[in-house]
Amino acid sequence: MKRTKISLILVMILFGSIGLFVRAINCSSSQIALARGVIGSVCLILASFILKQPLSWKRIKPNLGILVASGIAIGLNWIFLFEAYKYTTIATATICYYFAPVIAMFLSPLILKERLSGIKIVCILAAMLGMICITSTGESGVGQNHFLGIAYGIGAAVLYASIMIMNKFLKDVTSLESTVPQLGFAALAILPYVLFNGGFNISQLDSRSITLLIVVGVVHTGIGYLIYFGAFQKLSGQTIAAFSYIDPISAIILSSLLLREEMTSLQIVGGILILGSTYISEIYRSKKAEINISE
């Protein structure tokens, strides 16, 4: 149990570092997303054979429509998030991205027919106030397109929220059986766009960009996802929900230490409101789910 928690903490820090790698890769966001989808899916397929957990087409087939739709959303989600990293600070992009659970919470009564409790309403309002704080700070991004970066970050959050909701409709598939097709469909969805915009000539990349692309695909996606999904089998939902917030916190700390990115006081308040409200809602949701299971 202790080893699993340590592994999950390290994976969350790893996920929090992806913005640093994306910034340093001399490729377009769509090219990075394509490489991540291809390399990540290949790594997970290999892992399924090594771990003797073969993918079952019989279980995948009934979920194919949802897997295609969510895979396309994942591809677009990556592109939007990587664009956000380039136009605003990694901290701001990450905080905007973590608005996704709030969007999913807001849409759940409409799509999933879930009841919106008082705690959820308070969390939504707090997160919206936090987003106002984030967007009311003027130009503080990497270049002169801070608000464009925020827009990309919110766009990524909307897409991630849609993925969260679609995943609730998946039935009788393992984490590997859902993730491998999703990554594959993400790559297939991005491929036409990349080809239309000049293709992907890897020979034109410098050695550093190639190395970082491989790291993002193999380490951040393949190995990272494998450890993350493995933790689901050994830890409670409440523990995983709590540990998942190491990701945005580490992203903010790393960008501050390594890139010297700064946040204004109002941005810090906004970040606390968004991350705090989503943290409370996730803990509340996972705790309620565990109570229902025990009953």
mmCIF file of C-alpha atoms in Angstrom:
data_model
loop_
_atom_site.group_PDB
_atom_site.id
_atom_site.type_symbol
_atom_site.label_atom_id
_atom_site.label_comp_id
_atom_site.label_asym_id
_atom_site.label_seq_id
_atom_site.Cartn_x
_atom_site.Cartn_y
_atom_site.Cartn_z
ATOM 1 C CA MET A 1 0.000 0.000 0.000
ATOM 2 C CA LYS A 2 2.794 2.430 0.956
ATOM 3 C CA ARG A 3 4.722 1.640 -2.235
ATOM 4 C CA THR A 4 1.572 2.231 -4.304
ATOM 5 C CA LYS A 5 1.044 5.637 -2.687
ATOM 6 C CA ILE A 6 4.665 6.631 -3.335
ATOM 7 C CA SER A 7 4.329 5.502 -6.968
ATOM 8 C CA LEU A 8 1.117 7.521 -7.354
ATOM 9 C CA ILE A 9 2.771 10.632 -5.886
ATOM 10 C CA LEU A 10 5.692 10.292 -8.320
ATOM 11 C CA VAL A 11 3.298 9.821 -11.256
ATOM 12 C CA MET A 12 1.335 12.935 -10.273
ATOM 13 C CA ILE A 13 4.586 14.938 -10.161
ATOM 14 C CA LEU A 14 5.449 13.434 -13.555
ATOM 15 C CA PHE A 15 2.084 14.522 -14.979
ATOM 16 C CA GLY A 16 2.670 17.982 -13.505
ATOM 17 C CA SER A 17 5.943 18.282 -15.422
ATOM 18 C CA ILE A 18 4.497 17.685 -18.899
ATOM 19 C CA GLY A 19 4.090 21.413 -19.580
ATOM 20 C CA LEU A 20 7.846 21.909 -19.174
ATOM 21 C CA PHE A 21 8.530 19.212 -21.769
ATOM 22 C CA VAL A 22 5.918 20.519 -24.227
ATOM 23 C CA ARG A 23 7.423 24.014 -24.019
ATOM 24 C CA ALA A 24 10.854 22.643 -24.939
ATOM 25 C CA ILE A 25 9.737 20.560 -27.944
ATOM 26 C CA ASN A 26 10.177 22.311 -31.279
ATOM 27 C CA CYS A 27 6.908 21.019 -32.770
ATOM 28 C CA SER A 28 3.354 22.213 -33.172
ATOM 29 C CA SER A 29 0.843 21.175 -30.515
ATOM 30 C CA SER A 30 -0.929 18.860 -32.974
ATOM 31 C CA GLN A 31 2.342 17.091 -33.828
ATOM 32 C CA ILE A 32 3.156 16.578 -30.138
ATOM 33 C CA ALA A 33 -0.361 15.254 -29.504
ATOM 34 C CA LEU A 34 -0.085 12.875 -32.490
ATOM 35 C CA ALA A 35 3.263 11.510 -31.296
ATOM 36 C CA ARG A 36 1.927 11.124 -27.761
ATOM 37 C CA GLY A 37 -1.112 9.174 -28.959
ATOM 38 C CA VAL A 38 0.894 6.826 -31.197
ATOM 39 C CA ILE A 39 3.771 6.176 -28.775
ATOM 40 C CA GLY A 40 1.475 5.948 -25.749
ATOM 41 C CA SER A 41 -0.902 3.432 -27.339
ATOM 42 C CA VAL A 42 1.990 1.258 -28.588
ATOM 43 C CA CYS A 43 3.544 1.262 -25.095
ATOM 44 C CA LEU A 44 0.269 0.217 -23.471
ATOM 45 C CA ILE A 45 -0.314 -2.551 -26.039
ATOM 46 C CA LEU A 46 3.167 -3.915 -25.291
ATOM 47 C CA ALA A 47 2.442 -3.622 -21.566
ATOM 48 C CA SER A 48 -0.768 -5.638 -21.967
ATOM 49 C CA PHE A 49 1.260 -8.530 -23.430
ATOM 50 C CA ILE A 50 4.064 -8.265 -20.870
ATOM 51 C CA LEU A 51 1.589 -8.176 -17.974
ATOM 52 C CA LYS A 52 -0.485 -10.936 -19.595
ATOM 53 C CA GLN A 53 -3.583 -8.738 -19.643
ATOM 54 C CA PRO A 54 -4.672 -9.101 -23.294
ATOM 55 C CA LEU A 55 -7.216 -6.676 -24.683
ATOM 56 C CA SER A 56 -10.619 -8.242 -25.298
ATOM 57 C CA TRP A 57 -12.334 -7.172 -28.533
ATOM 58 C CA LYS A 58 -15.494 -8.805 -27.176
ATOM 59 C CA ARG A 59 -15.585 -6.269 -24.321
ATOM 60 C CA ILE A 60 -14.325 -3.341 -26.418
ATOM 61 C CA LYS A 61 -16.825 -3.740 -29.294
ATOM 62 C CA PRO A 62 -20.026 -2.748 -27.380
ATOM 63 C CA ASN A 63 -18.241 0.424 -26.202
ATOM 64 C CA LEU A 64 -16.758 1.315 -29.584
ATOM 65 C CA GLY A 65 -18.899 4.402 -30.246
ATOM 66 C CA ILE A 66 -18.034 5.975 -26.898
ATOM 67 C CA LEU A 67 -14.352 5.051 -27.296
ATOM 68 C CA VAL A 68 -14.210 6.723 -30.718
ATOM 69 C CA ALA A 69 -15.923 9.900 -29.481
ATOM 70 C CA SER A 70 -13.864 10.114 -26.292
ATOM 71 C CA GLY A 71 -10.672 9.341 -28.236
ATOM 72 C CA ILE A 72 -11.317 12.258 -30.597
ATOM 73 C CA ALA A 73 -12.004 14.454 -27.559
ATOM 74 C CA ILE A 74 -8.701 13.355 -25.984
ATOM 75 C CA GLY A 75 -6.785 14.309 -29.129
ATOM 76 C CA LEU A 76 -8.394 17.757 -29.291
ATOM 77 C CA ASN A 77 -7.977 18.135 -25.532
ATOM 78 C CA TRP A 78 -4.216 17.618 -25.800
ATOM 79 C CA ILE A 79 -3.913 20.123 -28.652
ATOM 80 C CA PHE A 80 -5.820 22.786 -26.709
ATOM 81 C CA LEU A 81 -3.826 22.154 -23.514
ATOM 82 C CA PHE A 82 -0.462 22.255 -25.306
ATOM 83 C CA GLU A 83 -1.484 25.508 -27.019
ATOM 84 C CA ALA A 84 -2.411 26.934 -23.613
ATOM 85 C CA TYR A 85 1.088 26.115 -22.339
ATOM 86 C CA LYS A 86 2.575 28.119 -25.207
ATOM 87 C CA TYR A 87 0.408 31.226 -24.878
ATOM 88 C CA THR A 88 0.177 31.677 -21.119
ATOM 89 C CA THR A 89 2.060 30.476 -18.054
ATOM 90 C CA ILE A 90 2.037 26.776 -17.242
ATOM 91 C CA ALA A 91 0.473 27.606 -13.861
ATOM 92 C CA THR A 92 -2.428 29.517 -15.441
ATOM 93 C CA ALA A 93 -2.972 26.869 -18.138
ATOM 94 C CA THR A 94 -2.998 24.113 -15.513
ATOM 95 C CA ILE A 95 -5.452 25.915 -13.241
ATOM 96 C CA CYS A 96 -7.791 26.592 -16.185
ATOM 97 C CA TYR A 97 -7.538 22.915 -17.138
ATOM 98 C CA TYR A 98 -8.561 21.874 -13.628
ATOM 99 C CA PHE A 99 -11.837 23.715 -14.168
ATOM 100 C CA ALA A 100 -12.912 20.488 -15.945
ATOM 101 C CA PRO A 101 -14.417 18.736 -12.880
ATOM 102 C CA VAL A 102 -16.552 21.822 -12.242
ATOM 103 C CA ILE A 103 -17.846 21.761 -15.828
ATOM 104 C CA ALA A 104 -18.573 18.031 -15.512
ATOM 105 C CA MET A 105 -20.335 18.664 -12.195
ATOM 106 C CA PHE A 106 -22.465 21.379 -13.802
ATOM 107 C CA LEU A 107 -23.425 19.156 -16.762
ATOM 108 C CA SER A 108 -24.040 15.961 -14.764
ATOM 109 C CA PRO A 109 -27.672 16.825 -13.821
ATOM 110 C CA LEU A 110 -28.469 17.437 -17.500
ATOM 111 C CA ILE A 111 -26.682 14.418 -18.995
ATOM 112 C CA LEU A 112 -26.358 11.874 -16.180
ATOM 113 C CA LYS A 113 -29.473 12.948 -14.263
ATOM 114 C CA GLU A 114 -27.397 13.331 -11.094
ATOM 115 C CA ARG A 115 -28.683 15.540 -8.298
ATOM 116 C CA LEU A 116 -26.816 18.815 -7.750
ATOM 117 C CA SER A 117 -26.253 18.979 -3.979
ATOM 118 C CA GLY A 118 -25.655 22.119 -1.934
ATOM 119 C CA ILE A 119 -21.941 21.334 -1.626
ATOM 120 C CA LYS A 120 -21.634 20.972 -5.406
ATOM 121 C CA ILE A 121 -23.411 24.291 -6.012
ATOM 122 C CA VAL A 122 -21.055 26.070 -3.586
ATOM 123 C CA CYS A 123 -18.048 24.436 -5.296
ATOM 124 C CA ILE A 124 -19.257 25.532 -8.748
ATOM 125 C CA LEU A 125 -19.770 29.126 -7.595
ATOM 126 C CA ALA A 126 -16.362 29.193 -5.864
ATOM 127 C CA ALA A 127 -14.638 27.838 -8.980
ATOM 128 C CA MET A 128 -16.396 30.401 -11.199
ATOM 129 C CA LEU A 129 -15.227 33.177 -8.880
ATOM 130 C CA GLY A 130 -11.724 31.718 -9.103
ATOM 131 C CA MET A 131 -11.864 31.776 -12.895
ATOM 132 C CA ILE A 132 -12.887 35.451 -12.785
ATOM 133 C CA CYS A 133 -9.795 36.114 -10.650
ATOM 134 C CA ILE A 134 -7.587 34.255 -13.136
ATOM 135 C CA THR A 135 -8.952 36.138 -16.164
ATOM 136 C CA SER A 136 -8.974 39.581 -14.520
ATOM 137 C CA THR A 137 -5.239 39.908 -14.033
ATOM 138 C CA GLY A 138 -4.230 41.475 -17.304
ATOM 139 C CA GLU A 139 -1.403 40.310 -19.542
ATOM 140 C CA SER A 140 0.785 37.996 -17.492
ATOM 141 C CA GLY A 141 1.422 35.188 -19.912
ATOM 142 C CA VAL A 142 4.462 34.081 -21.842
ATOM 143 C CA GLY A 143 3.849 36.496 -24.684
ATOM 144 C CA GLN A 144 1.149 38.958 -25.588
ATOM 145 C CA ASN A 145 -1.572 36.322 -25.861
ATOM 146 C CA HIS A 146 -2.342 35.599 -22.209
ATOM 147 C CA PHE A 147 -6.110 35.595 -22.740
ATOM 148 C CA LEU A 148 -5.771 33.347 -25.799
ATOM 149 C CA GLY A 149 -3.864 30.908 -23.582
ATOM 150 C CA ILE A 150 -6.670 31.051 -21.009
ATOM 151 C CA ALA A 151 -9.219 30.399 -23.776
ATOM 152 C CA TYR A 152 -7.252 27.341 -24.907
ATOM 153 C CA GLY A 153 -7.015 26.175 -21.276
ATOM 154 C CA ILE A 154 -10.774 26.483 -20.774
ATOM 155 C CA GLY A 155 -11.346 24.752 -24.127
ATOM 156 C CA ALA A 156 -9.161 21.870 -22.923
ATOM 157 C CA ALA A 157 -11.171 21.786 -19.683
ATOM 158 C CA VAL A 158 -14.468 21.541 -21.602
ATOM 159 C CA LEU A 159 -13.086 18.654 -23.661
ATOM 160 C CA TYR A 160 -11.729 16.901 -20.568
ATOM 161 C CA ALA A 161 -15.115 17.308 -18.867
ATOM 162 C CA SER A 162 -16.770 15.674 -21.881
ATOM 163 C CA ILE A 163 -14.299 12.769 -21.605
ATOM 164 C CA MET A 164 -15.094 12.377 -17.889
ATOM 165 C CA ILE A 165 -18.808 12.188 -18.682
ATOM 166 C CA MET A 166 -18.405 9.832 -21.666
ATOM 167 C CA ASN A 167 -16.237 7.463 -19.604
ATOM 168 C CA LYS A 168 -19.168 6.995 -17.220
ATOM 169 C CA PHE A 169 -21.046 5.250 -20.048
ATOM 170 C CA LEU A 170 -18.305 2.640 -20.590
ATOM 171 C CA LYS A 171 -19.285 -0.822 -19.391
ATOM 172 C CA ASP A 172 -17.333 -3.997 -18.578
ATOM 173 C CA VAL A 173 -13.934 -2.853 -19.892
ATOM 174 C CA THR A 174 -10.627 -2.652 -18.043
ATOM 175 C CA SER A 175 -8.597 0.562 -17.864
ATOM 176 C CA LEU A 176 -6.235 -0.762 -20.542
ATOM 177 C CA GLU A 177 -9.128 -1.815 -22.791
ATOM 178 C CA SER A 178 -10.572 1.688 -22.707
ATOM 179 C CA THR A 179 -7.334 3.702 -22.807
ATOM 180 C CA VAL A 180 -5.543 1.915 -25.667
ATOM 181 C CA PRO A 181 -8.404 2.467 -28.180
ATOM 182 C CA GLN A 182 -8.891 6.027 -26.924
ATOM 183 C CA LEU A 183 -5.230 6.893 -27.529
ATOM 184 C CA GLY A 184 -5.353 5.184 -30.916
ATOM 185 C CA PHE A 185 -8.476 7.062 -31.995
ATOM 186 C CA ALA A 186 -6.952 10.290 -30.651
ATOM 187 C CA ALA A 187 -3.956 9.792 -32.954
ATOM 188 C CA LEU A 188 -6.192 8.890 -35.927
ATOM 189 C CA ALA A 189 -8.302 12.013 -35.355
ATOM 190 C CA ILE A 190 -5.246 14.270 -35.234
ATOM 191 C CA LEU A 191 -3.444 12.673 -38.204
ATOM 192 C CA PRO A 192 -5.485 14.316 -41.044
ATOM 193 C CA TYR A 193 -5.018 17.750 -39.456
ATOM 194 C CA VAL A 194 -1.251 17.232 -39.157
ATOM 195 C CA LEU A 195 -0.997 15.984 -42.765
ATOM 196 C CA PHE A 196 -3.086 18.919 -44.022
ATOM 197 C CA ASN A 197 -0.714 21.327 -42.275
ATOM 198 C CA GLY A 198 2.505 20.031 -43.775
ATOM 199 C CA GLY A 199 2.884 16.594 -42.219
ATOM 200 C CA PHE A 200 5.358 15.484 -39.591
ATOM 201 C CA ASN A 201 8.951 15.211 -40.826
ATOM 202 C CA ILE A 202 10.836 13.895 -37.808
ATOM 203 C CA SER A 203 14.185 14.291 -39.618
ATOM 204 C CA GLN A 204 13.779 18.067 -39.335
ATOM 205 C CA LEU A 205 13.674 17.928 -35.529
ATOM 206 C CA ASP A 206 16.729 18.450 -33.356
ATOM 207 C CA SER A 207 17.871 15.597 -31.112
ATOM 208 C CA ARG A 208 16.531 17.285 -27.973
ATOM 209 C CA SER A 209 12.990 17.579 -29.374
ATOM 210 C CA ILE A 210 13.029 13.934 -30.507
ATOM 211 C CA THR A 211 14.213 12.809 -27.063
ATOM 212 C CA LEU A 212 11.551 14.875 -25.289
ATOM 213 C CA LEU A 213 8.819 13.570 -27.630
ATOM 214 C CA ILE A 214 9.817 10.013 -26.749
ATOM 215 C CA VAL A 215 9.807 10.878 -23.036
ATOM 216 C CA VAL A 216 6.305 12.392 -23.290
ATOM 217 C CA GLY A 217 5.033 9.337 -25.174
ATOM 218 C CA VAL A 218 6.790 6.557 -23.252
ATOM 219 C CA VAL A 219 7.201 7.983 -19.746
ATOM 220 C CA HIS A 220 4.365 10.511 -19.306
ATOM 221 C CA THR A 221 1.804 8.463 -21.240
ATOM 222 C CA GLY A 222 2.784 4.787 -21.385
ATOM 223 C CA ILE A 223 4.474 4.250 -18.017
ATOM 224 C CA GLY A 224 2.562 7.055 -16.280
ATOM 225 C CA TYR A 225 -0.870 5.759 -17.290
ATOM 226 C CA LEU A 226 0.098 2.190 -16.398
ATOM 227 C CA ILE A 227 1.113 3.115 -12.836
ATOM 228 C CA TYR A 228 -1.884 5.435 -12.472
ATOM 229 C CA PHE A 229 -4.377 2.735 -13.493
ATOM 230 C CA GLY A 230 -2.592 0.181 -11.311
ATOM 231 C CA ALA A 231 -3.205 2.427 -8.297
ATOM 232 C CA PHE A 232 -6.959 2.247 -8.946
ATOM 233 C CA GLN A 233 -6.927 -1.437 -8.033
ATOM 234 C CA LYS A 234 -5.112 -0.929 -4.717
ATOM 235 C CA LEU A 235 -6.187 2.476 -3.358
ATOM 236 C CA SER A 236 -9.563 3.965 -2.467
ATOM 237 C CA GLY A 237 -11.230 6.489 -4.752
ATOM 238 C CA GLN A 238 -10.912 9.110 -2.024
ATOM 239 C CA THR A 239 -7.142 8.617 -1.785
ATOM 240 C CA ILE A 240 -6.699 8.810 -5.557
ATOM 241 C CA ALA A 241 -8.859 11.959 -5.730
ATOM 242 C CA ALA A 242 -6.753 13.597 -3.020
ATOM 243 C CA PHE A 243 -3.427 12.590 -4.580
ATOM 244 C CA SER A 244 -4.492 13.763 -8.059
ATOM 245 C CA TYR A 245 -4.119 17.373 -6.901
ATOM 246 C CA ILE A 246 -0.374 16.863 -6.584
ATOM 247 C CA ASP A 247 -0.411 17.215 -10.406
ATOM 248 C CA PRO A 248 -1.483 20.901 -10.632
ATOM 249 C CA ILE A 249 0.417 21.897 -7.489
ATOM 250 C CA SER A 250 3.646 20.359 -8.800
ATOM 251 C CA ALA A 251 3.069 22.017 -12.207
ATOM 252 C CA ILE A 252 2.804 25.421 -10.521
ATOM 253 C CA ILE A 253 5.879 24.829 -8.328
ATOM 254 C CA LEU A 254 8.023 23.451 -11.172
ATOM 255 C CA SER A 255 7.127 26.292 -13.551
ATOM 256 C CA SER A 256 7.956 28.801 -10.819
ATOM 257 C CA LEU A 257 11.307 27.196 -9.932
ATOM 258 C CA LEU A 258 12.524 26.221 -13.405
ATOM 259 C CA LEU A 259 10.924 28.835 -15.683
ATOM 260 C CA ARG A 260 10.701 31.695 -13.174
ATOM 261 C CA GLU A 261 7.015 32.128 -13.963
ATOM 262 C CA GLU A 262 5.189 34.317 -11.488
ATOM 263 C CA MET A 263 1.561 34.518 -10.401
ATOM 264 C CA THR A 264 -0.144 37.674 -9.195
ATOM 265 C CA SER A 265 -1.881 37.698 -5.822
ATOM 266 C CA LEU A 266 -5.273 37.636 -7.551
ATOM 267 C CA GLN A 267 -4.218 34.649 -9.679
ATOM 268 C CA ILE A 268 -3.101 32.797 -6.553
ATOM 269 C CA VAL A 269 -6.499 33.450 -4.947
ATOM 270 C CA GLY A 270 -8.218 32.270 -8.137
ATOM 271 C CA GLY A 271 -6.074 29.142 -8.243
ATOM 272 C CA ILE A 272 -6.875 28.310 -4.623
ATOM 273 C CA LEU A 273 -10.603 28.768 -5.275
ATOM 274 C CA ILE A 274 -10.599 26.544 -8.383
ATOM 275 C CA LEU A 275 -8.341 23.793 -7.060
ATOM 276 C CA GLY A 276 -9.905 23.942 -3.597
ATOM 277 C CA SER A 277 -13.468 23.680 -4.893
ATOM 278 C CA THR A 278 -12.659 20.837 -7.297
ATOM 279 C CA TYR A 279 -10.722 19.029 -4.552
ATOM 280 C CA ILE A 280 -13.664 19.255 -2.133
ATOM 281 C CA SER A 281 -16.136 18.111 -4.790
ATOM 282 C CA GLU A 282 -13.927 15.149 -5.795
ATOM 283 C CA ILE A 283 -13.429 14.035 -2.185
ATOM 284 C CA TYR A 284 -17.181 14.400 -1.566
ATOM 285 C CA ARG A 285 -18.009 12.402 -4.702
ATOM 286 C CA SER A 286 -15.539 9.581 -4.029
ATOM 287 C CA LYS A 287 -16.532 9.354 -0.354
ATOM 288 C CA LYS A 288 -20.209 9.141 -1.332
ATOM 289 C CA ALA A 289 -19.408 6.452 -3.921
ATOM 290 C CA GLU A 290 -17.559 4.378 -1.324
ATOM 291 C CA ILE A 291 -20.495 4.663 1.095
ATOM 292 C CA ASN A 292 -22.891 3.477 -1.640
ATOM 293 C CA ILE A 293 -20.637 0.501 -2.427
ATOM 294 C CA SER A 294 -20.404 -0.486 1.242
ATOM 295 C CA GLU A 295 -24.195 -0.391 1.504
#
